PDB file of C-alpha atoms in Angstrom:
ATOM      1  CA  UNK A 205      55.078  62.151 -50.343  1.00 61.00           C
ATOM      2  CA  UNK A 206      54.410  65.500 -48.797  1.00 68.00           C
ATOM      3  CA  UNK A 207      52.266  65.277 -45.492  1.00 80.00           C
ATOM      4  CA  UNK A 208      49.904  68.297 -44.606  1.00 85.00           C
ATOM      5  CA  UNK A 209      48.085  68.513 -41.305  1.00 89.00           C
ATOM      6  CA  UNK A 210      45.162  67.045 -42.991  1.00 91.00           C
ATOM      7  CA  UNK A 211      47.135  63.763 -43.992  1.00 92.00           C
ATOM      8  CA  UNK A 212      49.150  63.914 -40.811  1.00 93.00           C
ATOM      9  CA  UNK A 213      45.711  63.890 -39.049  1.00 93.00           C
ATOM     10  CA  UNK A 214      43.980  61.222 -41.062  1.00 92.00           C
ATOM     11  CA  UNK A 215      47.039  59.073 -40.479  1.00 94.00           C
ATOM     12  CA  UNK A 216      46.821  59.447 -37.261  1.00 94.00           C
ATOM     13  CA  UNK A 217      43.218  58.815 -36.394  1.00 93.00           C
ATOM     14  CA  UNK A 218      43.290  55.645 -38.684  1.00 91.00           C
ATOM     15  CA  UNK A 219      46.138  54.162 -36.983  1.00 92.00           C
ATOM     16  CA  UNK A 220      45.377  54.819 -33.888  1.00 95.00           C
ATOM     17  CA  UNK A 221      41.865  52.887 -34.296  1.00 91.00           C
ATOM     18  CA  UNK A 222      44.038  50.755 -36.150  1.00 89.00           C
ATOM     19  CA  UNK A 223      46.766  49.864 -33.465  1.00 91.00           C
ATOM     20  CA  UNK A 224      44.076  49.613 -30.526  1.00 90.00           C
ATOM     21  CA  UNK A 225      42.348  46.744 -32.533  1.00 86.00           C
ATOM     22  CA  UNK A 226      45.509  45.267 -33.664  1.00 85.00           C
ATOM     23  CA  UNK A 227      47.148  44.879 -29.931  1.00 85.00           C
ATOM     24  CA  UNK A 228      44.217  42.792 -28.759  1.00 79.00           C
ATOM     25  CA  UNK A 229      43.372  40.184 -31.967  1.00 77.00           C
ATOM     26  CA  UNK A 230      44.718  41.290 -34.972  1.00 76.00           C
ATOM     27  CA  UNK A 231      42.822  42.910 -37.662  1.00 75.00           C
ATOM     28  CA  UNK A 232      44.655  46.420 -37.785  1.00 82.00           C
ATOM     29  CA  UNK A 233      45.154  46.318 -41.024  1.00 80.00           C
ATOM     30  CA  UNK A 234      41.817  45.980 -41.981  1.00 77.00           C
ATOM     31  CA  UNK A 235      42.148  49.709 -41.328  1.00 83.00           C
ATOM     32  CA  UNK A 236      45.519  50.818 -41.771  1.00 88.00           C
ATOM     33  CA  UNK A 237      46.271  49.386 -45.153  1.00 83.00           C
ATOM     34  CA  UNK A 238      43.024  50.832 -47.032  1.00 83.00           C
ATOM     35  CA  UNK A 239      44.040  54.225 -45.170  1.00 87.00           C
ATOM     36  CA  UNK A 240      47.207  54.268 -47.110  1.00 90.00           C
ATOM     37  CA  UNK A 241      46.002  53.134 -50.205  1.00 83.00           C
ATOM     38  CA  UNK A 242      43.077  55.785 -49.948  1.00 83.00           C
ATOM     39  CA  UNK A 243      46.239  58.513 -50.128  1.00 89.00           C
ATOM     40  CA  UNK A 244      46.834  57.193 -53.564  1.00 86.00           C
ATOM     41  CA  UNK A 245      50.045  55.258 -52.425  1.00 88.00           C
ATOM     42  CA  UNK A 246      50.386  52.388 -54.761  1.00 85.00           C
ATOM     43  CA  UNK A 247      49.656  48.808 -53.541  1.00 80.00           C
ATOM     44  CA  UNK A 248      53.423  47.413 -53.179  1.00 80.00           C
ATOM     45  CA  UNK A 249      54.580  50.853 -51.084  1.00 88.00           C
ATOM     46  CA  UNK A 250      51.295  50.719 -49.067  1.00 87.00           C
ATOM     47  CA  UNK A 251      52.181  47.111 -47.787  1.00 85.00           C
ATOM     48  CA  UNK A 252      55.525  48.163 -47.094  1.00 90.00           C
ATOM     49  CA  UNK A 253      54.449  51.340 -45.284  1.00 94.00           C
ATOM     50  CA  UNK A 254      51.951  49.490 -43.441  1.00 91.00           C
ATOM     51  CA  UNK A 255      54.532  47.240 -42.295  1.00 92.00           C
ATOM     52  CA  UNK A 256      56.656  49.678 -40.775  1.00 95.00           C
ATOM     53  CA  UNK A 257      53.879  51.751 -38.853  1.00 94.00           C
ATOM     54  CA  UNK A 258      52.470  48.080 -38.063  1.00 92.00           C
ATOM     55  CA  UNK A 259      56.011  46.675 -36.789  1.00 95.00           C
ATOM     56  CA  UNK A 260      55.801  50.016 -34.537  1.00 95.00           C
ATOM     57  CA  UNK A 261      52.269  48.882 -33.319  1.00 93.00           C
ATOM     58  CA  UNK A 262      53.298  45.135 -32.368  1.00 93.00           C
ATOM     59  CA  UNK A 263      56.681  46.382 -30.712  1.00 95.00           C
ATOM     60  CA  UNK A 264      54.482  48.532 -28.643  1.00 94.00           C
ATOM     61  CA  UNK A 265      52.055  46.120 -27.478  1.00 93.00           C
ATOM     62  CA  UNK A 266      53.853  43.132 -27.310  1.00 95.00           C
ATOM     63  CA  UNK A 267      56.472  45.261 -24.618  1.00 94.00           C
ATOM     64  CA  UNK A 268      53.012  45.867 -22.532  1.00 93.00           C
ATOM     65  CA  UNK A 269      52.068  42.257 -22.686  1.00 94.00           C
ATOM     66  CA  UNK A 270      55.633  41.203 -21.773  1.00 96.00           C
ATOM     67  CA  UNK A 271      55.414  43.828 -18.897  1.00 94.00           C
ATOM     68  CA  UNK A 272      52.264  42.457 -17.626  1.00 92.00           C
ATOM     69  CA  UNK A 273      53.257  38.985 -17.893  1.00 94.00           C
ATOM     70  CA  UNK A 274      50.613  37.928 -20.323  1.00 92.00           C
ATOM     71  CA  UNK A 275      52.376  35.775 -22.345  1.00 94.00           C
ATOM     72  CA  UNK A 276      54.702  32.470 -22.516  1.00 95.00           C
ATOM     73  CA  UNK A 277      57.809  32.900 -22.357  1.00 94.00           C
ATOM     74  CA  UNK A 278      59.230  29.713 -23.479  1.00 93.00           C
ATOM     75  CA  UNK A 279      56.657  29.042 -26.031  1.00 94.00           C
ATOM     76  CA  UNK A 280      57.745  32.398 -27.654  1.00 96.00           C
ATOM     77  CA  UNK A 281      61.492  31.308 -27.563  1.00 96.00           C
ATOM     78  CA  UNK A 282      60.472  28.103 -29.834  1.00 96.00           C
ATOM     79  CA  UNK A 283      57.921  29.488 -31.916  1.00 97.00           C
ATOM     80  CA  UNK A 284      59.207  33.371 -32.667  1.00 97.00           C
ATOM     81  CA  UNK A 285      61.800  32.473 -34.765  1.00 97.00           C
ATOM     82  CA  UNK A 286      59.241  30.286 -37.163  1.00 97.00           C
ATOM     83  CA  UNK A 287      57.272  33.136 -37.400  1.00 97.00           C
ATOM     84  CA  UNK A 288      60.091  35.299 -38.496  1.00 97.00           C
ATOM     85  CA  UNK A 289      61.547  33.153 -41.225  1.00 97.00           C
ATOM     86  CA  UNK A 290      58.499  32.005 -42.708  1.00 96.00           C
ATOM     87  CA  UNK A 291      57.680  35.857 -43.115  1.00 95.00           C
ATOM     88  CA  UNK A 292      60.556  36.832 -44.982  1.00 95.00           C
ATOM     89  CA  UNK A 293      60.115  33.851 -47.075  1.00 94.00           C
ATOM     90  CA  UNK A 294      56.228  34.872 -47.739  1.00 90.00           C
ATOM     91  CA  UNK A 295      57.621  38.911 -47.873  1.00 89.00           C
ATOM     92  CA  UNK A 296      60.136  37.638 -50.760  1.00 88.00           C
ATOM     93  CA  UNK A 297      57.362  35.477 -52.234  1.00 86.00           C
ATOM     94  CA  UNK A 298      54.766  38.854 -52.458  1.00 76.00           C
ATOM     95  CA  UNK A 299      56.994  40.422 -55.013  1.00 72.00           C
ATOM     96  CA  UNK A 300      56.816  37.792 -57.957  1.00 76.00           C
ATOM     97  CA  UNK A 301      53.309  36.413 -57.021  1.00 67.00           C
ATOM     98  CA  UNK A 302      49.616  37.758 -57.348  1.00 65.00           C
ATOM     99  CA  UNK A 303      47.700  37.396 -54.133  1.00 60.00           C
ATOM    100  CA  UNK A 304      44.599  36.770 -55.708  1.00 64.00           C
ATOM    101  CA  UNK A 305      44.783  33.199 -55.260  1.00 64.00           C
ATOM    102  CA  UNK A 306      44.753  33.592 -51.347  1.00 60.00           C
ATOM    103  CA  UNK A 307      41.709  35.561 -51.339  1.00 66.00           C
ATOM    104  CA  UNK A 308      39.116  32.805 -51.307  1.00 73.00           C
ATOM    105  CA  UNK A 309      41.157  30.019 -48.734  1.00 69.00           C
ATOM    106  CA  UNK A 310      41.280  33.083 -46.229  1.00 67.00           C
ATOM    107  CA  UNK A 311      37.829  33.737 -46.629  1.00 75.00           C
ATOM    108  CA  UNK A 312      36.966  30.116 -46.001  1.00 79.00           C
ATOM    109  CA  UNK A 313      39.523  30.087 -42.879  1.00 72.00           C
ATOM    110  CA  UNK A 314      38.072  32.934 -41.283  1.00 72.00           C
ATOM    111  CA  UNK A 315      34.526  31.709 -41.783  1.00 81.00           C
ATOM    112  CA  UNK A 316      35.269  28.356 -39.958  1.00 79.00           C
ATOM    113  CA  UNK A 317      37.483  30.155 -37.160  1.00 74.00           C
ATOM    114  CA  UNK A 318      34.390  33.061 -36.683  1.00 78.00           C
ATOM    115  CA  UNK A 319      31.745  29.961 -36.556  1.00 82.00           C
ATOM    116  CA  UNK A 320      33.405  28.018 -34.200  1.00 74.00           C
ATOM    117  CA  UNK A 321      34.416  30.871 -31.935  1.00 72.00           C
ATOM    118  CA  UNK A 322      30.533  32.107 -32.050  1.00 79.00           C
ATOM    119  CA  UNK A 323      29.436  28.262 -31.236  1.00 78.00           C
ATOM    120  CA  UNK A 324      31.542  27.487 -28.363  1.00 74.00           C
ATOM    121  CA  UNK A 325      30.918  30.353 -25.968  1.00 71.00           C
ATOM    122  CA  UNK A 326      33.290  29.286 -23.711  1.00 68.00           C
ATOM    123  CA  UNK A 327      36.214  29.119 -26.044  1.00 62.00           C
ATOM    124  CA  UNK A 328      39.103  30.669 -24.801  1.00 60.00           C
ATOM    125  CA  UNK A 329      37.531  32.042 -21.326  1.00 66.00           C
ATOM    126  CA  UNK A 330      39.768  30.049 -18.917  1.00 69.00           C
ATOM    127  CA  UNK A 331      43.315  28.179 -19.789  1.00 73.00           C
ATOM    128  CA  UNK A 332      43.642  24.641 -20.433  1.00 74.00           C
ATOM    129  CA  UNK A 333      47.477  24.850 -20.867  1.00 75.00           C
ATOM    130  CA  UNK A 334      49.043  21.836 -19.721  1.00 71.00           C
ATOM    131  CA  UNK A 335      52.618  22.011 -21.071  1.00 77.00           C
ATOM    132  CA  UNK A 336      53.911  21.082 -24.144  1.00 80.00           C
ATOM    133  CA  UNK A 337      53.743  17.937 -26.007  1.00 86.00           C
ATOM    134  CA  UNK A 338      55.097  16.355 -29.173  1.00 88.00           C
ATOM    135  CA  UNK A 339      51.953  17.293 -31.206  1.00 89.00           C
ATOM    136  CA  UNK A 340      51.166  20.529 -30.338  1.00 91.00           C
ATOM    137  CA  UNK A 341      54.704  21.330 -31.055  1.00 92.00           C
ATOM    138  CA  UNK A 342      54.954  19.313 -34.271  1.00 94.00           C
ATOM    139  CA  UNK A 343      51.708  20.889 -35.225  1.00 94.00           C
ATOM    140  CA  UNK A 344      52.561  24.508 -33.984  1.00 95.00           C
ATOM    141  CA  UNK A 345      55.905  24.934 -35.327  1.00 96.00           C
ATOM    142  CA  UNK A 346      54.667  24.660 -39.063  1.00 97.00           C
ATOM    143  CA  UNK A 347      51.870  26.256 -38.575  1.00 96.00           C
ATOM    144  CA  UNK A 348      53.527  29.376 -36.930  1.00 97.00           C
ATOM    145  CA  UNK A 349      55.913  29.176 -40.333  1.00 97.00           C
ATOM    146  CA  UNK A 350      52.994  29.235 -42.343  1.00 94.00           C
ATOM    147  CA  UNK A 351      51.037  31.937 -40.542  1.00 94.00           C
ATOM    148  CA  UNK A 352      54.282  34.215 -40.585  1.00 95.00           C
ATOM    149  CA  UNK A 353      54.358  33.333 -44.381  1.00 94.00           C
ATOM    150  CA  UNK A 354      51.084  34.438 -44.611  1.00 88.00           C
ATOM    151  CA  UNK A 355      51.716  37.833 -43.031  1.00 89.00           C
ATOM    152  CA  UNK A 356      54.535  38.313 -45.261  1.00 89.00           C
ATOM    153  CA  UNK A 357      52.861  37.359 -48.201  1.00 83.00           C
ATOM    154  CA  UNK A 358      49.249  38.951 -47.583  1.00 76.00           C
ATOM    155  CA  UNK A 359      48.769  39.769 -43.918  1.00 77.00           C
ATOM    156  CA  UNK A 360      45.127  40.478 -43.175  1.00 71.00           C
ATOM    157  CA  UNK A 361      44.032  38.716 -40.342  1.00 75.00           C
ATOM    158  CA  UNK A 362      47.686  37.343 -39.231  1.00 86.00           C
ATOM    159  CA  UNK A 363      47.129  38.268 -35.656  1.00 85.00           C
ATOM    160  CA  UNK A 364      43.657  36.594 -35.280  1.00 83.00           C
ATOM    161  CA  UNK A 365      45.335  33.701 -36.762  1.00 87.00           C
ATOM    162  CA  UNK A 366      47.767  33.141 -34.181  1.00 93.00           C
ATOM    163  CA  UNK A 367      45.401  34.029 -31.522  1.00 89.00           C
ATOM    164  CA  UNK A 368      42.991  31.194 -32.507  1.00 88.00           C
ATOM    165  CA  UNK A 369      46.383  28.935 -32.875  1.00 92.00           C
ATOM    166  CA  UNK A 370      46.950  29.815 -29.376  1.00 93.00           C
ATOM    167  CA  UNK A 371      43.732  28.817 -27.780  1.00 90.00           C
ATOM    168  CA  UNK A 372      42.793  25.557 -29.637  1.00 87.00           C
ATOM    169  CA  UNK A 373      46.095  23.853 -30.136  1.00 91.00           C
ATOM    170  CA  UNK A 374      47.936  24.993 -26.950  1.00 90.00           C
ATOM    171  CA  UNK A 375      44.653  26.133 -24.806  1.00 89.00           C
ATOM    172  CA  UNK A 376      45.629  29.401 -23.464  1.00 91.00           C
ATOM    173  CA  UNK A 377      43.132  31.790 -22.773  1.00 89.00           C
ATOM    174  CA  UNK A 378      42.513  34.471 -24.787  1.00 87.00           C
ATOM    175  CA  UNK A 379      44.429  37.237 -22.728  1.00 89.00           C
ATOM    176  CA  UNK A 380      47.522  34.971 -22.848  1.00 92.00           C
ATOM    177  CA  UNK A 381      47.204  33.805 -26.711  1.00 91.00           C
ATOM    178  CA  UNK A 382      47.117  37.693 -27.467  1.00 90.00           C
ATOM    179  CA  UNK A 383      50.043  38.394 -25.712  1.00 94.00           C
ATOM    180  CA  UNK A 384      51.425  35.466 -27.502  1.00 95.00           C
ATOM    181  CA  UNK A 385      49.676  36.716 -30.578  1.00 93.00           C
ATOM    182  CA  UNK A 386      51.585  39.800 -30.750  1.00 94.00           C
ATOM    183  CA  UNK A 387      54.662  38.869 -29.871  1.00 96.00           C
ATOM    184  CA  UNK A 388      54.541  36.085 -32.992  1.00 96.00           C
ATOM    185  CA  UNK A 389      53.081  39.157 -34.902  1.00 94.00           C
ATOM    186  CA  UNK A 390      55.816  41.166 -33.958  1.00 96.00           C
ATOM    187  CA  UNK A 391      58.486  38.400 -35.288  1.00 97.00           C
ATOM    188  CA  UNK A 392      56.429  38.303 -38.855  1.00 96.00           C
ATOM    189  CA  UNK A 393      56.811  42.247 -39.370  1.00 95.00           C
ATOM    190  CA  UNK A 394      60.229  42.493 -38.632  1.00 96.00           C
ATOM    191  CA  UNK A 395      60.968  40.215 -41.270  1.00 96.00           C
ATOM    192  CA  UNK A 396      58.367  41.542 -43.685  1.00 93.00           C
ATOM    193  CA  UNK A 397      59.536  44.796 -43.320  1.00 95.00           C
ATOM    194  CA  UNK A 398      63.551  44.147 -43.883  1.00 95.00           C
ATOM    195  CA  UNK A 399      62.367  42.745 -47.080  1.00 93.00           C
ATOM    196  CA  UNK A 400      60.128  45.832 -48.244  1.00 92.00           C
ATOM    197  CA  UNK A 401      63.231  48.414 -47.236  1.00 95.00           C
ATOM    198  CA  UNK A 402      65.565  46.313 -48.903  1.00 94.00           C
ATOM    199  CA  UNK A 403      63.706  46.310 -51.909  1.00 91.00           C
ATOM    200  CA  UNK A 404      62.673  50.007 -51.543  1.00 93.00           C
ATOM    201  CA  UNK A 405      58.920  49.814 -50.712  1.00 91.00           C
ATOM    202  CA  UNK A 406      58.495  51.713 -47.909  1.00 95.00           C
ATOM    203  CA  UNK A 407      57.840  55.696 -47.597  1.00 95.00           C
ATOM    204  CA  UNK A 408      59.478  56.457 -44.143  1.00 95.00           C
ATOM    205  CA  UNK A 409      58.156  59.739 -43.585  1.00 94.00           C
ATOM    206  CA  UNK A 410      54.252  58.414 -43.753  1.00 95.00           C
ATOM    207  CA  UNK A 411      54.808  55.108 -42.002  1.00 94.00           C
ATOM    208  CA  UNK A 412      56.875  56.769 -39.069  1.00 95.00           C
ATOM    209  CA  UNK A 413      53.796  59.402 -38.974  1.00 95.00           C
ATOM    210  CA  UNK A 414      51.609  56.775 -38.734  1.00 95.00           C
ATOM    211  CA  UNK A 415      53.514  54.525 -36.488  1.00 95.00           C
ATOM    212  CA  UNK A 416      53.136  57.308 -33.700  1.00 95.00           C
ATOM    213  CA  UNK A 417      49.968  57.183 -33.698  1.00 95.00           C
ATOM    214  CA  UNK A 418      49.921  53.330 -33.356  1.00 95.00           C
ATOM    215  CA  UNK A 419      52.399  53.587 -30.826  1.00 94.00           C
ATOM    216  CA  UNK A 420      49.383  55.362 -28.422  1.00 95.00           C
ATOM    217  CA  UNK A 421      46.742  53.114 -29.891  1.00 93.00           C
ATOM    218  CA  UNK A 422      48.776  50.019 -29.491  1.00 93.00           C
ATOM    219  CA  UNK A 423      49.609  50.672 -25.621  1.00 93.00           C
ATOM    220  CA  UNK A 424      46.066  51.423 -24.665  1.00 93.00           C
ATOM    221  CA  UNK A 425      44.492  48.676 -26.787  1.00 89.00           C
ATOM    222  CA  UNK A 426      46.998  46.118 -24.768  1.00 90.00           C
ATOM    223  CA  UNK A 427      46.055  47.390 -21.616  1.00 91.00           C
ATOM    224  CA  UNK A 428      42.320  47.648 -22.060  1.00 88.00           C
ATOM    225  CA  UNK A 429      42.257  43.976 -23.213  1.00 85.00           C
ATOM    226  CA  UNK A 430      44.759  42.917 -20.326  1.00 88.00           C
ATOM    227  CA  UNK A 431      42.607  44.987 -17.493  1.00 87.00           C
ATOM    228  CA  UNK A 432      39.054  43.472 -18.747  1.00 84.00           C
ATOM    229  CA  UNK A 433      40.187  40.693 -19.885  1.00 79.00           C
ATOM    230  CA  UNK A 434      38.241  37.442 -22.111  1.00 71.00           C
ATOM    231  CA  UNK A 435      35.021  39.675 -22.071  1.00 75.00           C
ATOM    232  CA  UNK A 436      36.392  41.940 -23.852  1.00 77.00           C
ATOM    233  CA  UNK A 437      38.938  40.211 -26.274  1.00 75.00           C
ATOM    234  CA  UNK A 438      36.561  37.366 -27.224  1.00 79.00           C
ATOM    235  CA  UNK A 439      33.864  39.623 -28.973  1.00 84.00           C
ATOM    236  CA  UNK A 440      36.134  41.864 -30.442  1.00 80.00           C
ATOM    237  CA  UNK A 441      37.787  38.795 -31.979  1.00 77.00           C
ATOM    238  CA  UNK A 442      34.532  37.885 -33.556  1.00 81.00           C
ATOM    239  CA  UNK A 443      33.984  41.594 -35.041  1.00 84.00           C
ATOM    240  CA  UNK A 444      36.955  41.630 -36.097  1.00 78.00           C
ATOM    241  CA  UNK A 445      36.735  38.090 -37.784  1.00 78.00           C
ATOM    242  CA  UNK A 446      33.426  38.792 -39.154  1.00 85.00           C
ATOM    243  CA  UNK A 447      34.729  42.247 -40.528  1.00 82.00           C
ATOM    244  CA  UNK A 448      37.526  41.076 -42.384  1.00 77.00           C
ATOM    245  CA  UNK A 449      35.416  38.610 -43.856  1.00 80.00           C
ATOM    246  CA  UNK A 450      32.843  40.677 -45.330  1.00 85.00           C
ATOM    247  CA  UNK A 451      35.502  43.116 -46.519  1.00 80.00           C
ATOM    248  CA  UNK A 452      37.169  39.934 -48.482  1.00 75.00           C
ATOM    249  CA  UNK A 453      33.878  38.833 -49.919  1.00 83.00           C
ATOM    250  CA  UNK A 454      32.935  42.349 -50.918  1.00 83.00           C
ATOM    251  CA  UNK A 455      36.197  42.685 -52.761  1.00 77.00           C
ATOM    252  CA  UNK A 456      36.501  39.407 -54.105  1.00 75.00           C
ATOM    253  CA  UNK A 457      33.102  39.581 -56.040  1.00 80.00           C
ATOM    254  CA  UNK A 458      32.192  43.170 -56.107  1.00 78.00           C
ATOM    255  CA  UNK A 459      35.773  45.214 -56.919  1.00 71.00           C
ATOM    256  CA  UNK A 460      37.788  44.744 -59.890  1.00 58.00           C
TER     257      UNK A 460
END
């Protein structure tokens, strides 16, 4: 794919915005994937190319959260492999199975998450994490695998699902949940990217061009999230959630 100046600026702009949002609550794919499709890139190549750029973004924001100490080291050591493995199998599956049947389920899930977060105004404001139990890990491990599988298979809203899981099940505040979520999303991105590379579904020059802009957006977004805390992360989480729901409902009923 030839990149002229206008295309490079287009990729940089949308990559930066996507990564800024994605570094906190996920949902950056709402911006970056349509941007790649808008350039006329076929869907599977767009998915793979987006994973390359997204991996750069999630790695950058993960490093920022880790350096600031806004993550749970032990929790990530336990859950990281399950997100990785889940995404690998999800990405292998997406190459053979249509994605359409997932849309309604994801819309319903995102709707429940949005309403729950909106109604519980102190949700994620303070941490209530008191350690690991057989129940939380027994539920958290398979859910992490499933979210990872979903990211490899389809993707939109993965970061939001990870953040919600961290707050609801384990009791982290939104900032620590965002740090954990970015690290788990990095795992799923790495696995899915590997599959897409092996299958020849990545346009490297395009993905790297967008990825450079995402590196800057992710670093800034993570720092803003850590500095401003829950008062920034929670409303952004709600905004991204309702945007994702609206976009997917529109695509389901008004596009072919």
